[in-house]
Every structure is written in structure tokens, then in C-alpha cells.
Coordinates of C-alpha atoms in Angstrom, one line a residue:
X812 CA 181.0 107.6 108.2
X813 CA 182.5 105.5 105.4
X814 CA 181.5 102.6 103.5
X815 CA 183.4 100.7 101.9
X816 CA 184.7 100.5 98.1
X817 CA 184.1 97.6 95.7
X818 CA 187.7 95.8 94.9
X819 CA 189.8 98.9 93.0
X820 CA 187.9 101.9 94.0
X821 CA 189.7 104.0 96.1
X822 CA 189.4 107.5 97.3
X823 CA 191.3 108.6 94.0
X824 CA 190.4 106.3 91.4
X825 CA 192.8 105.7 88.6
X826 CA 191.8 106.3 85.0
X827 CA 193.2 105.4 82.0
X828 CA 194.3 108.3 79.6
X829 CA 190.8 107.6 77.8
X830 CA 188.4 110.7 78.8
X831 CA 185.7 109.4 80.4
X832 CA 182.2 111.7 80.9
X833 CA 181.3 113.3 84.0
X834 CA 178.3 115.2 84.4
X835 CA 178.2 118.9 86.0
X836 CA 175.7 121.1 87.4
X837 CA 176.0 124.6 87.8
X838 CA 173.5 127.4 89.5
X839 CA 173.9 130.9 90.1
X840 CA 171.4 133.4 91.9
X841 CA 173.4 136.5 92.5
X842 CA 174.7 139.1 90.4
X843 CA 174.5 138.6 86.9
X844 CA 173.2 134.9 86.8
X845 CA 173.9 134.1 83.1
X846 CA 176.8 135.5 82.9
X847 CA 178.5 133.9 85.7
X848 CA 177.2 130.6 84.5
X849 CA 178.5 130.9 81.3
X850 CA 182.3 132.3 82.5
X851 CA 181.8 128.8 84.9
X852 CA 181.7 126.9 81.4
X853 CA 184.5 128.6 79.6
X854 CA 187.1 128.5 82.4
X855 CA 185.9 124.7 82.4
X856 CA 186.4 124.0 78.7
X857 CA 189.6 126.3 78.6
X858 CA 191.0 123.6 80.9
X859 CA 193.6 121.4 79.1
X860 CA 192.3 118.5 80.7
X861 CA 188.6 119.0 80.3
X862 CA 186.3 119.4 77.1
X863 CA 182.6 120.4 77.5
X864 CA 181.1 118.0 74.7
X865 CA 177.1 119.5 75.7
X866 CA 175.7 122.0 77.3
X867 CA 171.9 121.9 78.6
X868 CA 169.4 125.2 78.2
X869 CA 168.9 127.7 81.2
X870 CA 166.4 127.1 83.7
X871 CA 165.3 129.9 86.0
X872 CA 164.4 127.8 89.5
X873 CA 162.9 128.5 93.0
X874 CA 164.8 127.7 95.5
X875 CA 165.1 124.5 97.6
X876 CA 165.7 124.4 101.2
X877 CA 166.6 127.9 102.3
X878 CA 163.5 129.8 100.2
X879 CA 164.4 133.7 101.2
X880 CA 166.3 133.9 98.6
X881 CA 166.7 135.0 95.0
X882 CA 165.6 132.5 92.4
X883 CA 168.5 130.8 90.6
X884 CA 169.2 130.0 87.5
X885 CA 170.1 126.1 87.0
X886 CA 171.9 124.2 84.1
X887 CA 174.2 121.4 83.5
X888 CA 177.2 120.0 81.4
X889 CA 179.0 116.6 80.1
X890 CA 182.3 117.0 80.0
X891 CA 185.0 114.9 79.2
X892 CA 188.1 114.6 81.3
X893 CA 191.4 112.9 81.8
X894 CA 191.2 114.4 85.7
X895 CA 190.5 111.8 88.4
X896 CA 187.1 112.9 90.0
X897 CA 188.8 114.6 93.0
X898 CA 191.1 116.3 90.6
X899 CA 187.8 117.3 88.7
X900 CA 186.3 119.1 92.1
X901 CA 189.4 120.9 92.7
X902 CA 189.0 122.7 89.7
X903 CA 185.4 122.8 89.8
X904 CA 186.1 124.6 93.2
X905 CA 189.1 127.1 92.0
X906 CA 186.5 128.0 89.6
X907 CA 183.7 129.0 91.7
X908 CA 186.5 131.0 94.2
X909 CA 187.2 132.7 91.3
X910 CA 184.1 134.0 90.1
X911 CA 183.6 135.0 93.8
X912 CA 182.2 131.7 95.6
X913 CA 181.8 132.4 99.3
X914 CA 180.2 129.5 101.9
X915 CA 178.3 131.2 104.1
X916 CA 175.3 129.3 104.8
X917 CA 174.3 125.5 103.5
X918 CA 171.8 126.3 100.5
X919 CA 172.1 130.0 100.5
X920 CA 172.6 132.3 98.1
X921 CA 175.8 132.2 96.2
X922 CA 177.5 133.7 93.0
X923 CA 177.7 130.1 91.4
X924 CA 178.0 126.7 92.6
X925 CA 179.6 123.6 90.5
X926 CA 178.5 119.8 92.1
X927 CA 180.2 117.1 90.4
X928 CA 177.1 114.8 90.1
X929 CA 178.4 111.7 87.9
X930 CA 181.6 110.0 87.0
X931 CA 181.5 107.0 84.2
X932 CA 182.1 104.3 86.1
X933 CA 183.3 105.8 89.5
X934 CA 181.1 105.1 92.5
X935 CA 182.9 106.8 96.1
X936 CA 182.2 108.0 99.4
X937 CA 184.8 109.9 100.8
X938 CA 184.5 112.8 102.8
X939 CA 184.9 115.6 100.3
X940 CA 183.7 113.5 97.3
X941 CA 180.4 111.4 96.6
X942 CA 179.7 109.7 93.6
X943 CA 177.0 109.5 92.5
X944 CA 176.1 112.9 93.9
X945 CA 173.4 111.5 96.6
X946 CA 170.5 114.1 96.2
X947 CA 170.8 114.6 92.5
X948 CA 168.0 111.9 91.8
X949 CA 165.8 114.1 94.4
X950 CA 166.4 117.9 92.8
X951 CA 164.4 119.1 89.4
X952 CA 166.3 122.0 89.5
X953 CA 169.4 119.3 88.7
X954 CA 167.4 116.6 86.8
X955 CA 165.9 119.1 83.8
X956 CA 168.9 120.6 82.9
X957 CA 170.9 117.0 83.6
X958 CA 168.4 115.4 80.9
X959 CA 169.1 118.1 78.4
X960 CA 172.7 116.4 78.5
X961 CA 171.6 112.7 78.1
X962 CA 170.1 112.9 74.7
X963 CA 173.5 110.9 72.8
X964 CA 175.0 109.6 75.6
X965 CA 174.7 105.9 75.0
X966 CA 178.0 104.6 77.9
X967 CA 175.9 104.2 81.0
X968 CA 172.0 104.3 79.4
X969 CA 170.5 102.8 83.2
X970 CA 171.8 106.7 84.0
X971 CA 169.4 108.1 80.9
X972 CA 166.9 106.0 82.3
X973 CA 167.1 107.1 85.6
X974 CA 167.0 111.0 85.0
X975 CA 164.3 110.6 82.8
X976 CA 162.2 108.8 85.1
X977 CA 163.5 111.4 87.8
X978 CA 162.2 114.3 85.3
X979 CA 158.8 112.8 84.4
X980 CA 158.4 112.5 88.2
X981 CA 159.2 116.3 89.1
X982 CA 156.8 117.3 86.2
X983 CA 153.7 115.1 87.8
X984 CA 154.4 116.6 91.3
X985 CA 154.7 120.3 90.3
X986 CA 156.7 121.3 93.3
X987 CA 159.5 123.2 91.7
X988 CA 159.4 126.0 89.9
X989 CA 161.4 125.6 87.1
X990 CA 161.1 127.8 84.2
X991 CA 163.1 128.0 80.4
X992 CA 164.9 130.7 80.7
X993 CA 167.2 130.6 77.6
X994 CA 169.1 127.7 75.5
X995 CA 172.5 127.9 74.5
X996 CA 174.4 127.2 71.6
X997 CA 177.5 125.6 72.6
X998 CA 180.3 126.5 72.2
X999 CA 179.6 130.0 70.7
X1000 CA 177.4 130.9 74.1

């Protein structure tokens, strides 16, 4: 199913050489979790095409969906890029195959996992891509580390807005474990 683009969106949107943001989030819960999360972000910002600009703290999470399973550790990144967003997943995706991504099972456990959850100014739904990520509004483990990233970011502020409402939410509810479990210093690590 498919719906259809405004005027000029297409599956692969065209950007100007301007970077625009996009927003990342990363989990790992096997082997060594911070580690692996952190080699995600290098082999990102080592990309000529792709500058991490912030990075949020850890966040040791439960998991959501499939619950036999390890607890993960969640964070997130803005980035600026040149990519088009399905160039973006591509290398989002060589990146996780190369720290040892294997799809077994929807929502199991996993070495680490990139999602593409925001593009300035893209909105698509293709088959491989869908921006705005659809559940990203729904996770905690995905909005706290998300809002770490919004602080300065002034070029879509209804997004701000809308994570921070997302947060405050998750913290009234108390589903979701979600724990600090250490801050960064970007880019030193």
C-alpha cells in the first residue's frame, strides 16, 4: 500500500547540495552494547557525505515487543547530510551488516540497529523507506534519546514540540524502562 506524494516528492527526493538534518536512532543489546553503538557513530561521521553535529546520552531500555530478550541500550544522532534519505538507509544499513547485523526475527535481539526516523523536509512512503518513521512518536526508548538532539535545532521546531510532548507523556505513563546509562562527549566518545 502506497499513498500518494505531495507535488515533487518522489520515492528519491532531490536535495540541493545544502546539508539538511536527519535524525538517527541507534540500539544495541548484544555483545558489547556501547561499543558497538559508538563504532555505529564513527563509521557514520567518517562518511564524506555525513557529519554527526549531536549526539544524545545512553539509555539502557527494556525491551518492546519481543520482551525475552536482553535489555538494550538506546540513543540517537542529528546528522547532517548531502545523501538523499534512501541513500542515507543504504549506508545506515552497510553499517549495521558490518558491525554484524543479522534479521532474524522482527524486534529481536540484534548487534545494533540504525532507523532513519526524520528527514528536514521529506515526508515518503515507499516500501523500504517511511518518513517520518511511523512509530517513532509511540517508542520512549526513541523519544528520550531523540530529545537529547532537539535542544538547538531551531529548522522544523513543530518536530521539538512534538518529541517533547512525546517525552513528557512516556514519563507520566511509566511503561518503559529507560535508565541513564552514560552521556557522551561528542566527538571525542
Amino acid at each position: 500500500m502506497e499513498r500518494s506524494l505531495p507535488h515533487g516528492l518522489d520515492e528519491r527526493p532531490a536535495i540541493d547540495d545544502q546539508p539538511k538534518a536527519a535524525f538517527i536512532a541507534l540500539g544495541s543489546n548484544m555483545g558489547n552494547r556501547d561499543e558497538l553503538l559508538l563504532q555505529a557513530l564513527h563509521r557514520l561521521n567518517i562518511h564524506p557525505e555525513v557529519e554527526i553535529q549531536v549526539v544524545s546520552a545512553m539509555y539502557e531500555t527494556d525491551p518492546v515487543g519481543f520482551t525475552e530478550q536482553p535489555a538494550f541500550l538506546n540513543m540517537a544522532a542529528r546528522i547532517e547530510t548531502v545523501l538523499a534519505p534512501l541513500d542515507l538507509l543504504h549506508v545506515m544499513q552497510n553499517i549495521e551488516k558490518e558491525l554484524g547485523r543479522v534479521r532474524h526475527e522482527r524486534w529481536g535481539p540484534r548487534t545494533i540497529d540504525l532507523d532513519l526516523l526524520h528527514y528536514e523536509g521529506v515526508t515518503m512512503d515507499t516500501e523500504e523507506l517511511i518518513l517520518p518513521h511511523p512509530r517513532m512518536m509511540e517508542r520512549g526508548f526513541v523519544l528520550v534519546p531523540l530529545k537529547d538532539c532537539m535542544s538547538d535545532y531551531e529548522a522544523e521546531p513543530w518536530l521539538r514540540e512534538e518529541v517533547a510532548a512525546g517525552v513528557d507523556r512516556v514519563e507520566r505513563e511509566r511503561k518503559e524502562g529507560i535508565l541513564l546509562w552514560n552521556t557522551i562527549n561528542w566527538p571525542s566518545g
